[in-house]
Amino acid sequence: MNEIQEIRKRFLHSLKLGTGETYIIQKKYPEIDFSREIIKGAVQNFAYDPQSEGSRSKYIYGLIKKSKAKDKITSKVFDKIIETKEDDWGLYQLLDIAVLIYKDGNTSALEIIKKRFEKNGLDGFDFCGQEQLMEIGGIDGVLKVAEIVGERLTNDKDDYEDSWKIDEFQKKNKSIDVYEILKEKSKKNESIKAYYESIIQNRFKPYRKVKPIKFSYEIIKEKIQADKFRYISKTRANDLSEEEVLKLAKEFVKSRKNKEKENYLRFFAKRKFPYDYQILFKIAQRKNPRKTRLVEYAVESLTFFKDKKIRDLAIKKIKEVKNPCDYLPLLVSNYQKGDFELLKEVIDRSNNFDFIHSLISGILDIYKSNSLTECKEPLEAMYSKMNCGLHRIDIVELLYENKVLSNKILLELQFDSDESIRKLYRTIKKTVGNNVYKK
């Protein structure tokens, strides 16, 4: 592989991760055409969890704007919008990029979004583009959405449309009485009428935050016995008194059903088991009984205990098991100086995004409980391999808190795909001023 190919490979890898190294590389090598890689990043949202992380449109469009092949990339983006059938987060991202292109002065982007939106009724084409068309098309875009969606509602009486998108449009366009306009247009257009009637009948009700219930022994026991106990935070687990925790512990010891024992351990993964850890240790050593996560929660329950036997089990499992993510919690209270080498070796076992993401919770928990400068190598290895922006900020924060955030990573943060990371960069720069560049 020649030097240019290697640089393009680094660029694409960074683009898949969503890190700002892409911007650094693009600026450093203006003679290299990265259009092929940028188009890949536009067509596919490479985020580990696109639904949670959202569109990377601003990140991708920033690269498009800085590219000498901007017109070529824009043309390809438009072509992909028109021809893509399935809305798998990639198409949604493409449409978001088109919105940014439009706002940057290229008004043809609106026509492209309209053309793709008109294909929504065709066989095999997923329905998409409502929000983007309404955002840049104004009231005309709203009416186009109402007509196309209304036609679908007319043909499928079981389908419906709620008012959320219209309500959001109204909030951003207070000078327009969108409901009144839809009402008037519905008098002469059956499709718009179907749309208008549907959003009136299905008014969107904003989510109201419900005050969390205070957990008690009775509530948890009832959920455990009904096999409906799934998750509890450490905060909620601390709702229980010590006496109530003792009751749950006694029942766990007496239980002979694996699934029931698993549910008890879900609780003790968040609140320290009040007896000797040996019963938990015996489970953690075994193989998982069929259709349970008993071992996983027994291991998590051991995070509260420090003992040589627990550490020995952790080292043994981490060395023997190819993906030891379930056993990393054993080191939370049993980490020793120098263990960074073992953790780095685990991270280096694979470049697979699923493998890397499976390790993140354990690695973070270990170094949140063990503030050490030697966290640098494992955390940097995770940073360079993980395509999850939501967890990347946790890594960066730990590096910064432990005073081992490298200048290389620091400079990349300002261009990261995740807004919270870009905000963190601004906070760090404001805090330490120009000294950030002298590390």
Tab-separated table of C-alpha atoms in Angstrom:
chain	number	residue	atom	x	y	z
A	1	MET	CA	0.000	0.000	0.000
A	2	ASN	CA	1.496	3.354	-1.056
A	3	GLU	CA	1.530	6.456	1.117
A	4	ILE	CA	-1.573	8.082	-0.436
A	5	GLN	CA	-3.603	4.885	-0.032
A	6	GLU	CA	-2.536	4.691	3.612
A	7	ILE	CA	-3.614	8.305	4.218
A	8	ARG	CA	-6.989	7.704	2.573
A	9	LYS	CA	-7.430	4.584	4.686
A	10	ARG	CA	-6.745	6.605	7.859
A	11	PHE	CA	-9.200	9.252	6.687
A	12	LEU	CA	-11.981	6.709	6.092
A	13	HIS	CA	-11.336	5.006	9.422
A	14	SER	CA	-11.605	8.313	11.261
A	15	LEU	CA	-14.753	9.154	9.288
A	16	LYS	CA	-16.365	5.872	10.359
A	17	LEU	CA	-15.481	6.627	13.980
A	18	GLY	CA	-16.727	10.198	13.673
A	19	THR	CA	-13.521	11.715	15.101
A	20	GLY	CA	-12.086	15.049	14.016
A	21	GLU	CA	-8.930	13.503	12.593
A	22	THR	CA	-10.659	13.639	9.192
A	23	TYR	CA	-10.530	17.435	9.261
A	24	ILE	CA	-6.866	17.431	10.328
A	25	ILE	CA	-5.932	15.019	7.517
A	26	GLN	CA	-7.969	16.905	4.925
A	27	LYS	CA	-6.220	20.163	5.808
A	28	LYS	CA	-2.769	18.566	5.913
A	29	TYR	CA	-3.109	16.894	2.511
A	30	PRO	CA	-5.059	19.321	0.260
A	31	GLU	CA	-3.674	17.607	-2.844
A	32	ILE	CA	-5.461	14.307	-2.043
A	33	ASP	CA	-9.041	13.790	-3.265
A	34	PHE	CA	-11.077	12.284	-0.412
A	35	SER	CA	-14.385	12.542	-2.288
A	36	ARG	CA	-14.890	8.781	-2.472
A	37	GLU	CA	-14.520	8.429	1.298
A	38	ILE	CA	-16.731	11.453	2.016
A	39	ILE	CA	-19.488	10.069	-0.217
A	40	LYS	CA	-19.332	6.775	1.696
A	41	GLY	CA	-19.748	8.695	4.950
A	42	ALA	CA	-22.682	10.636	3.515
A	43	VAL	CA	-24.536	7.594	2.195
A	44	GLN	CA	-24.080	5.502	5.343
A	45	ASN	CA	-24.405	6.753	8.897
A	46	PHE	CA	-21.499	4.888	10.487
A	47	ALA	CA	-22.511	5.696	14.073
A	48	TYR	CA	-22.758	2.619	16.286
A	49	ASP	CA	-26.317	3.541	17.256
A	50	PRO	CA	-27.634	6.051	14.662
A	51	GLN	CA	-31.050	6.211	16.325
A	52	SER	CA	-29.524	7.482	19.580
A	53	GLU	CA	-26.590	9.417	18.160
A	54	GLY	CA	-28.580	11.020	15.356
A	55	SER	CA	-27.522	12.255	11.950
A	56	ARG	CA	-23.872	13.104	11.321
A	57	SER	CA	-24.907	15.543	8.591
A	58	LYS	CA	-23.078	18.603	10.000
A	59	TYR	CA	-19.886	16.590	10.396
A	60	ILE	CA	-20.073	15.229	6.842
A	61	TYR	CA	-21.125	18.521	5.291
A	62	GLY	CA	-18.170	20.246	6.946
A	63	LEU	CA	-15.899	17.859	5.022
A	64	ILE	CA	-17.840	18.462	1.807
A	65	LYS	CA	-17.467	22.235	2.135
A	66	LYS	CA	-13.704	21.974	2.608
A	67	SER	CA	-13.254	19.593	-0.330
A	68	LYS	CA	-12.011	20.800	-3.713
A	69	ALA	CA	-14.444	18.263	-5.179
A	70	LYS	CA	-17.440	19.866	-3.454
A	71	ASP	CA	-19.560	20.064	-6.632
A	72	LYS	CA	-18.857	16.442	-7.550
A	73	ILE	CA	-19.735	15.229	-4.044
A	74	THR	CA	-22.900	17.368	-3.939
A	75	SER	CA	-24.041	15.940	-7.277
A	76	LYS	CA	-23.455	12.397	-5.993
A	77	VAL	CA	-25.370	13.157	-2.788
A	78	PHE	CA	-28.322	14.363	-4.879
A	79	ASP	CA	-28.197	11.210	-7.031
A	80	LYS	CA	-28.148	8.978	-3.939
A	81	ILE	CA	-31.152	10.781	-2.450
A	82	ILE	CA	-33.197	10.183	-5.587
A	83	GLU	CA	-32.256	6.505	-6.038
A	84	THR	CA	-32.093	5.228	-2.433
A	85	LYS	CA	-35.154	3.212	-1.485
A	86	GLU	CA	-34.631	2.127	2.107
A	87	ASP	CA	-34.519	4.636	4.957
A	88	ASP	CA	-31.833	2.975	7.079
A	89	TRP	CA	-30.560	6.160	8.777
A	90	GLY	CA	-28.280	6.706	5.793
A	91	LEU	CA	-31.062	8.174	3.679
A	92	TYR	CA	-32.226	10.328	6.584
A	93	GLN	CA	-28.658	11.638	6.875
A	94	LEU	CA	-28.485	12.337	3.133
A	95	LEU	CA	-31.653	14.397	3.380
A	96	ASP	CA	-30.210	16.329	6.324
A	97	ILE	CA	-27.096	17.039	4.268
A	98	ALA	CA	-29.344	18.318	1.443
A	99	VAL	CA	-30.953	20.731	3.920
A	100	LEU	CA	-27.500	22.113	4.803
A	101	ILE	CA	-26.630	22.393	1.112
A	102	TYR	CA	-29.832	24.359	0.559
A	103	LYS	CA	-29.153	26.675	3.487
A	104	ASP	CA	-25.681	27.265	2.059
A	105	GLY	CA	-27.214	28.714	-1.110
A	106	ASN	CA	-27.779	25.746	-3.417
A	107	THR	CA	-31.566	25.969	-3.866
A	108	SER	CA	-31.660	22.940	-6.185
A	109	ALA	CA	-31.461	20.816	-3.016
A	110	LEU	CA	-35.130	21.603	-2.359
A	111	GLU	CA	-36.166	20.149	-5.718
A	112	ILE	CA	-34.130	17.012	-5.023
A	113	ILE	CA	-35.894	16.505	-1.670
A	114	LYS	CA	-39.259	17.064	-3.372
A	115	LYS	CA	-38.476	14.493	-6.071
A	116	ARG	CA	-37.519	11.861	-3.493
A	117	PHE	CA	-40.565	12.709	-1.405
A	118	GLU	CA	-42.854	12.189	-4.383
A	119	LYS	CA	-41.452	8.655	-4.698
A	120	ASN	CA	-42.780	7.757	-1.245
A	121	GLY	CA	-45.879	6.206	-2.746
A	122	LEU	CA	-43.948	3.954	-5.126
A	123	ASP	CA	-43.516	0.268	-4.411
A	124	GLY	CA	-40.309	-0.469	-2.492
A	125	PHE	CA	-39.567	3.114	-1.473
A	126	ASP	CA	-39.555	3.789	2.268
A	127	PHE	CA	-41.463	6.843	3.432
A	128	CYS	CA	-39.077	9.645	4.380
A	129	GLY	CA	-38.262	13.330	4.012
A	130	GLN	CA	-41.211	14.972	5.747
A	131	GLU	CA	-39.195	16.945	8.286
A	132	GLN	CA	-36.579	18.080	5.774
A	133	LEU	CA	-39.126	19.166	3.179
A	134	MET	CA	-41.092	21.133	5.765
A	135	GLU	CA	-37.935	22.744	7.188
A	136	ILE	CA	-36.735	24.309	3.942
A	137	GLY	CA	-39.924	24.266	1.857
A	138	GLY	CA	-41.917	26.411	4.267
A	139	ILE	CA	-45.699	26.304	3.944
A	140	ASP	CA	-45.409	24.960	0.380
A	141	GLY	CA	-43.388	22.077	1.784
A	142	VAL	CA	-46.053	21.485	4.429
A	143	LEU	CA	-48.777	21.354	1.776
A	144	LYS	CA	-46.724	18.933	-0.335
A	145	VAL	CA	-46.304	16.701	2.731
A	146	ALA	CA	-50.001	16.960	3.532
A	147	GLU	CA	-50.961	15.963	-0.008
A	148	ILE	CA	-48.628	12.962	-0.314
A	149	VAL	CA	-49.253	11.693	3.231
A	150	GLY	CA	-52.993	12.364	2.856
A	151	GLU	CA	-53.099	10.254	-0.290
A	152	ARG	CA	-51.578	7.389	1.686
A	153	LEU	CA	-54.135	7.857	4.448
A	154	THR	CA	-56.958	7.813	1.904
A	155	ASN	CA	-55.763	4.467	0.544
A	156	ASP	CA	-55.164	2.925	3.971
A	157	LYS	CA	-57.953	3.656	6.443
A	158	ASP	CA	-56.040	1.956	9.281
A	159	ASP	CA	-53.118	4.352	8.953
A	160	TYR	CA	-52.934	7.736	10.674
A	161	GLU	CA	-50.715	10.790	11.107
A	162	ASP	CA	-50.320	12.603	14.414
A	163	SER	CA	-49.726	16.334	14.765
A	164	TRP	CA	-46.126	16.287	16.022
A	165	LYS	CA	-44.425	17.458	12.808
A	166	ILE	CA	-47.002	20.193	12.217
A	167	ASP	CA	-46.754	21.343	15.835
A	168	GLU	CA	-42.967	21.570	15.520
A	169	PHE	CA	-43.316	23.533	12.289
A	170	GLN	CA	-45.765	25.903	13.967
A	171	LYS	CA	-43.361	26.557	16.860
A	172	LYS	CA	-40.643	27.596	14.419
A	173	ASN	CA	-42.990	29.630	12.186
A	174	LYS	CA	-45.153	31.672	14.522
A	175	SER	CA	-46.149	34.162	11.808
A	176	ILE	CA	-47.933	31.387	9.886
A	177	ASP	CA	-51.242	29.889	11.038
A	178	VAL	CA	-50.476	26.471	9.621
A	179	TYR	CA	-53.631	24.797	10.940
A	180	GLU	CA	-55.848	27.471	9.377
A	181	ILE	CA	-54.071	27.137	6.030
A	182	LEU	CA	-54.444	23.345	6.067
A	183	LYS	CA	-58.109	23.739	6.953
A	184	GLU	CA	-58.732	26.061	3.996
A	185	LYS	CA	-56.757	23.906	1.531
A	186	SER	CA	-58.599	20.775	2.723
A	187	LYS	CA	-61.855	22.190	1.365
A	188	LYS	CA	-60.628	21.738	-2.209
A	189	ASN	CA	-58.193	18.832	-1.879
A	190	GLU	CA	-59.298	15.395	-0.592
A	191	SER	CA	-55.769	14.268	0.242
A	192	ILE	CA	-55.032	17.367	2.308
A	193	LYS	CA	-58.436	16.918	3.933
A	194	ALA	CA	-57.517	13.369	5.006
A	195	TYR	CA	-54.222	14.657	6.410
A	196	TYR	CA	-55.831	17.584	8.241
A	197	GLU	CA	-58.536	15.424	9.799
A	198	SER	CA	-55.969	12.860	10.914
A	199	ILE	CA	-53.724	15.353	12.723
A	200	ILE	CA	-56.760	16.943	14.383
A	201	GLN	CA	-57.975	13.556	15.597
A	202	ASN	CA	-54.486	12.496	16.683
A	203	ARG	CA	-53.102	15.514	18.500
A	204	PHE	CA	-49.615	14.855	19.764
A	205	LYS	CA	-49.266	15.000	23.537
A	206	PRO	CA	-45.794	16.021	24.732
A	207	TYR	CA	-44.109	13.586	27.065
A	208	ARG	CA	-44.522	14.583	30.667
A	209	LYS	CA	-41.812	13.534	33.020
A	210	VAL	CA	-43.296	11.260	35.617
A	211	LYS	CA	-41.891	11.396	39.104
A	212	PRO	CA	-40.109	8.075	39.636
A	213	ILE	CA	-41.643	5.756	42.181
A	214	LYS	CA	-39.675	5.072	45.309
A	215	PHE	CA	-38.604	1.456	45.226
A	216	SER	CA	-39.311	-0.752	48.198
A	217	TYR	CA	-38.786	-4.365	49.160
A	218	GLU	CA	-42.405	-5.165	48.294
A	219	ILE	CA	-42.211	-3.627	44.811
A	220	ILE	CA	-38.948	-5.355	43.921
A	221	LYS	CA	-40.025	-8.714	45.296
A	222	GLU	CA	-43.261	-8.539	43.311
A	223	LYS	CA	-41.347	-7.738	40.103
A	224	ILE	CA	-38.831	-10.518	40.720
A	225	GLN	CA	-41.527	-13.126	41.301
A	226	ALA	CA	-43.369	-11.987	38.155
A	227	ASP	CA	-40.076	-12.082	36.202
A	228	LYS	CA	-40.495	-8.385	35.364
A	229	PHE	CA	-37.483	-6.996	37.183
A	230	ARG	CA	-35.131	-5.705	34.492
A	231	TYR	CA	-33.193	-2.644	35.571
A	232	ILE	CA	-32.632	-0.431	38.552
A	233	SER	CA	-30.148	2.421	38.936
A	234	LYS	CA	-27.789	2.693	41.883
A	235	THR	CA	-29.757	5.713	43.044
A	236	ARG	CA	-33.054	3.814	43.050
A	237	ALA	CA	-31.432	0.744	44.626
A	238	ASN	CA	-30.449	2.986	47.513
A	239	ASP	CA	-34.135	3.718	48.166
A	240	LEU	CA	-34.245	0.489	50.160
A	241	SER	CA	-33.293	0.348	53.820
A	242	GLU	CA	-30.583	-2.028	55.025
A	243	GLU	CA	-33.273	-4.228	56.533
A	244	GLU	CA	-35.058	-4.510	53.191
A	245	VAL	CA	-31.776	-5.350	51.439
A	246	LEU	CA	-31.190	-8.116	53.983
A	247	LYS	CA	-34.619	-9.590	53.207
A	248	LEU	CA	-33.819	-9.717	49.488
A	249	ALA	CA	-30.437	-11.287	50.220
A	250	LYS	CA	-31.998	-14.031	52.372
A	251	GLU	CA	-34.518	-14.828	49.647
A	252	PHE	CA	-31.756	-14.933	47.039
A	253	VAL	CA	-29.805	-17.460	49.122
A	254	LYS	CA	-32.897	-19.653	49.496
A	255	SER	CA	-33.908	-19.436	45.817
A	256	ARG	CA	-33.352	-22.520	43.664
A	257	LYS	CA	-34.614	-21.100	40.348
A	258	ASN	CA	-31.891	-19.742	38.079
A	259	LYS	CA	-34.080	-17.088	36.465
A	260	GLU	CA	-35.287	-15.890	39.846
A	261	LYS	CA	-31.717	-15.783	41.170
A	262	GLU	CA	-30.709	-13.741	38.127
A	263	ASN	CA	-33.391	-11.175	38.948
A	264	TYR	CA	-32.160	-10.864	42.521
A	265	LEU	CA	-28.622	-10.341	41.206
A	266	ARG	CA	-29.846	-7.563	38.917
A	267	PHE	CA	-30.557	-5.707	42.150
A	268	PHE	CA	-27.280	-6.642	43.840
A	269	ALA	CA	-25.361	-5.455	40.799
A	270	LYS	CA	-26.431	-1.962	41.958
A	271	ARG	CA	-26.501	-2.380	45.751
A	272	LYS	CA	-23.861	-4.242	47.736
A	273	PHE	CA	-24.772	-7.793	48.747
A	274	PRO	CA	-24.893	-7.715	52.570
A	275	TYR	CA	-23.371	-11.180	53.161
A	276	ASP	CA	-20.047	-12.784	52.325
A	277	TYR	CA	-19.303	-12.686	48.600
A	278	GLN	CA	-18.572	-16.444	48.316
A	279	ILE	CA	-22.017	-17.385	47.039
A	280	LEU	CA	-21.655	-14.786	44.270
A	281	PHE	CA	-18.146	-15.967	43.527
A	282	LYS	CA	-19.259	-19.572	43.016
A	283	ILE	CA	-21.788	-18.465	40.413
A	284	ALA	CA	-19.274	-16.181	38.687
A	285	GLN	CA	-16.895	-19.135	38.218
A	286	ARG	CA	-19.480	-21.280	36.439
A	287	LYS	CA	-20.897	-21.279	32.957
A	288	ASN	CA	-24.158	-19.475	32.385
A	289	PRO	CA	-27.217	-21.703	32.882
A	290	ARG	CA	-29.292	-21.882	29.723
A	291	LYS	CA	-31.363	-18.796	28.836
A	292	THR	CA	-30.066	-16.738	31.769
A	293	ARG	CA	-27.512	-14.004	32.415
A	294	LEU	CA	-26.808	-15.312	35.882
A	295	VAL	CA	-23.001	-15.221	35.607
A	296	GLU	CA	-23.011	-11.700	34.155
A	297	TYR	CA	-24.976	-10.296	37.099
A	298	ALA	CA	-23.021	-12.312	39.651
A	299	VAL	CA	-19.851	-10.727	38.258
A	300	GLU	CA	-21.391	-7.248	38.438
A	301	SER	CA	-22.446	-7.934	42.013
A	302	LEU	CA	-18.797	-8.645	42.864
A	303	THR	CA	-17.723	-5.123	41.874
A	304	PHE	CA	-18.341	-4.049	45.478
A	305	PHE	CA	-15.832	-6.580	46.868
A	306	LYS	CA	-12.033	-6.517	46.982
A	307	ASP	CA	-10.195	-9.805	47.404
A	308	LYS	CA	-7.285	-11.708	45.851
A	309	LYS	CA	-9.577	-14.558	44.798
A	310	ILE	CA	-11.767	-12.153	42.830
A	311	ARG	CA	-8.745	-10.550	41.187
A	312	ASP	CA	-7.292	-13.946	40.277
A	313	LEU	CA	-10.583	-14.934	38.650
A	314	ALA	CA	-10.618	-11.648	36.716
A	315	ILE	CA	-7.084	-12.157	35.378
A	316	LYS	CA	-7.802	-15.787	34.486
A	317	LYS	CA	-10.992	-15.021	32.580
A	318	ILE	CA	-9.616	-11.926	30.845
A	319	LYS	CA	-6.661	-13.949	29.567
A	320	GLU	CA	-8.661	-17.049	28.574
A	321	VAL	CA	-11.881	-15.653	27.100
A	322	LYS	CA	-11.575	-14.018	23.668
A	323	ASN	CA	-14.151	-11.360	24.560
A	324	PRO	CA	-14.009	-11.012	28.352
A	325	CYS	CA	-16.428	-8.042	28.547
A	326	ASP	CA	-18.590	-9.830	31.141
A	327	TYR	CA	-15.590	-10.254	33.457
A	328	LEU	CA	-14.137	-6.733	33.332
A	329	PRO	CA	-16.289	-5.588	36.313
A	330	LEU	CA	-14.231	-7.895	38.536
A	331	LEU	CA	-11.359	-5.395	38.239
A	332	VAL	CA	-13.397	-2.371	39.359
A	333	SER	CA	-12.416	-2.938	43.010
A	334	ASN	CA	-9.450	-5.190	42.277
A	335	TYR	CA	-7.382	-3.196	39.799
A	336	GLN	CA	-3.650	-3.062	40.366
A	337	LYS	CA	-1.037	-0.785	38.884
A	338	GLY	CA	0.152	-2.220	35.594
A	339	ASP	CA	-3.192	-3.764	34.616
A	340	PHE	CA	-3.406	-1.266	31.775
A	341	GLU	CA	-1.191	-3.619	29.758
A	342	LEU	CA	-3.713	-6.449	30.074
A	343	LEU	CA	-6.628	-4.179	29.174
A	344	LYS	CA	-4.732	-2.763	26.196
A	345	GLU	CA	-4.057	-6.314	25.005
A	346	VAL	CA	-7.786	-7.115	25.199
A	347	ILE	CA	-8.665	-4.028	23.147
A	348	ASP	CA	-6.037	-4.968	20.569
A	349	ARG	CA	-7.615	-8.381	19.978
A	350	SER	CA	-10.075	-7.070	17.411
A	351	ASN	CA	-11.023	-4.014	15.350
A	352	ASN	CA	-14.645	-5.101	15.082
A	353	PHE	CA	-16.945	-2.279	16.193
A	354	ASP	CA	-19.275	-4.636	18.092
A	355	PHE	CA	-16.341	-6.181	19.952
A	356	ILE	CA	-14.933	-2.777	20.899
A	357	HIS	CA	-18.307	-1.424	21.996
A	358	SER	CA	-18.903	-4.469	24.217
A	359	LEU	CA	-15.797	-3.510	26.231
A	360	ILE	CA	-16.566	0.148	26.796
A	361	SER	CA	-18.768	-0.070	29.914
A	362	GLY	CA	-16.266	-2.276	31.737
A	363	ILE	CA	-13.256	-0.149	30.764
A	364	LEU	CA	-15.013	3.053	31.824
A	365	ASP	CA	-16.168	1.601	35.159
A	366	ILE	CA	-12.631	0.443	35.932
A	367	TYR	CA	-11.053	3.841	35.339
A	368	LYS	CA	-13.855	5.810	36.949
A	369	SER	CA	-13.089	3.849	40.120
A	370	ASN	CA	-9.312	3.903	39.660
A	371	SER	CA	-8.025	7.355	38.803
A	372	LEU	CA	-4.607	6.671	37.311
A	373	THR	CA	-2.478	8.237	34.602
A	374	GLU	CA	-1.897	4.749	33.212
A	375	CYS	CA	-5.471	4.819	31.907
A	376	LYS	CA	-4.008	6.680	28.910
A	377	GLU	CA	-3.098	3.735	26.675
A	378	PRO	CA	-6.323	1.687	27.049
A	379	LEU	CA	-8.555	4.756	26.709
A	380	GLU	CA	-6.666	6.057	23.678
A	381	ALA	CA	-6.941	2.593	22.120
A	382	MET	CA	-10.712	2.670	22.660
A	383	TYR	CA	-10.900	6.195	21.238
A	384	SER	CA	-9.105	5.094	18.079
A	385	LYS	CA	-11.348	2.067	17.518
A	386	MET	CA	-14.858	2.962	18.655
A	387	ASN	CA	-17.566	4.474	16.416
A	388	CYS	CA	-19.872	5.490	19.284
A	389	GLY	CA	-19.891	9.237	19.890
A	390	LEU	CA	-22.090	8.824	22.956
A	391	HIS	CA	-19.355	6.886	24.758
A	392	ARG	CA	-16.428	8.711	23.168
A	393	ILE	CA	-17.107	11.738	25.335
A	394	ASP	CA	-16.781	9.533	28.456
A	395	ILE	CA	-13.337	8.457	27.251
A	396	VAL	CA	-12.245	12.021	26.549
A	397	GLU	CA	-13.505	13.251	29.909
A	398	LEU	CA	-11.546	10.547	31.751
A	399	LEU	CA	-8.381	11.358	29.816
A	400	TYR	CA	-8.822	15.028	30.659
A	401	GLU	CA	-9.633	14.419	34.343
A	402	ASN	CA	-6.524	12.248	34.693
A	403	LYS	CA	-4.403	14.913	32.936
A	404	VAL	CA	-3.361	12.607	30.091
A	405	LEU	CA	-5.401	14.060	27.225
A	406	SER	CA	-2.973	14.253	24.310
A	407	ASN	CA	-2.616	17.339	22.162
A	408	LYS	CA	-3.476	15.222	19.099
A	409	ILE	CA	-6.858	14.148	20.469
A	410	LEU	CA	-7.527	17.598	21.920
A	411	LEU	CA	-7.181	19.241	18.499
A	412	GLU	CA	-9.494	16.651	16.950
A	413	LEU	CA	-12.286	17.311	19.459
A	414	GLN	CA	-13.261	20.629	17.849
A	415	PHE	CA	-14.273	18.750	14.668
A	416	ASP	CA	-15.883	15.666	16.238
A	417	SER	CA	-19.215	14.379	14.909
A	418	ASP	CA	-20.759	14.672	18.390
A	419	GLU	CA	-21.875	18.144	19.454
A	420	SER	CA	-21.282	17.427	23.163
A	421	ILE	CA	-17.636	16.620	22.373
A	422	ARG	CA	-17.219	19.825	20.371
A	423	LYS	CA	-18.727	21.687	23.324
A	424	LEU	CA	-16.261	19.950	25.675
A	425	TYR	CA	-13.408	21.166	23.480
A	426	ARG	CA	-14.616	24.748	23.789
A	427	THR	CA	-14.878	24.343	27.569
A	428	ILE	CA	-11.344	22.942	27.852
A	429	LYS	CA	-9.907	25.657	25.616
A	430	LYS	CA	-11.689	28.345	27.626
A	431	THR	CA	-10.447	26.833	30.887
A	432	VAL	CA	-6.759	26.438	30.053
A	433	GLY	CA	-6.431	28.989	27.251
A	434	ASN	CA	-3.520	28.804	24.829
A	435	ASN	CA	-1.683	26.367	27.094
A	436	VAL	CA	-3.681	23.532	25.535
A	437	TYR	CA	-1.400	23.731	22.536
A	438	LYS	CA	1.798	23.505	24.586
A	439	LYS	CA	1.296	20.038	26.051
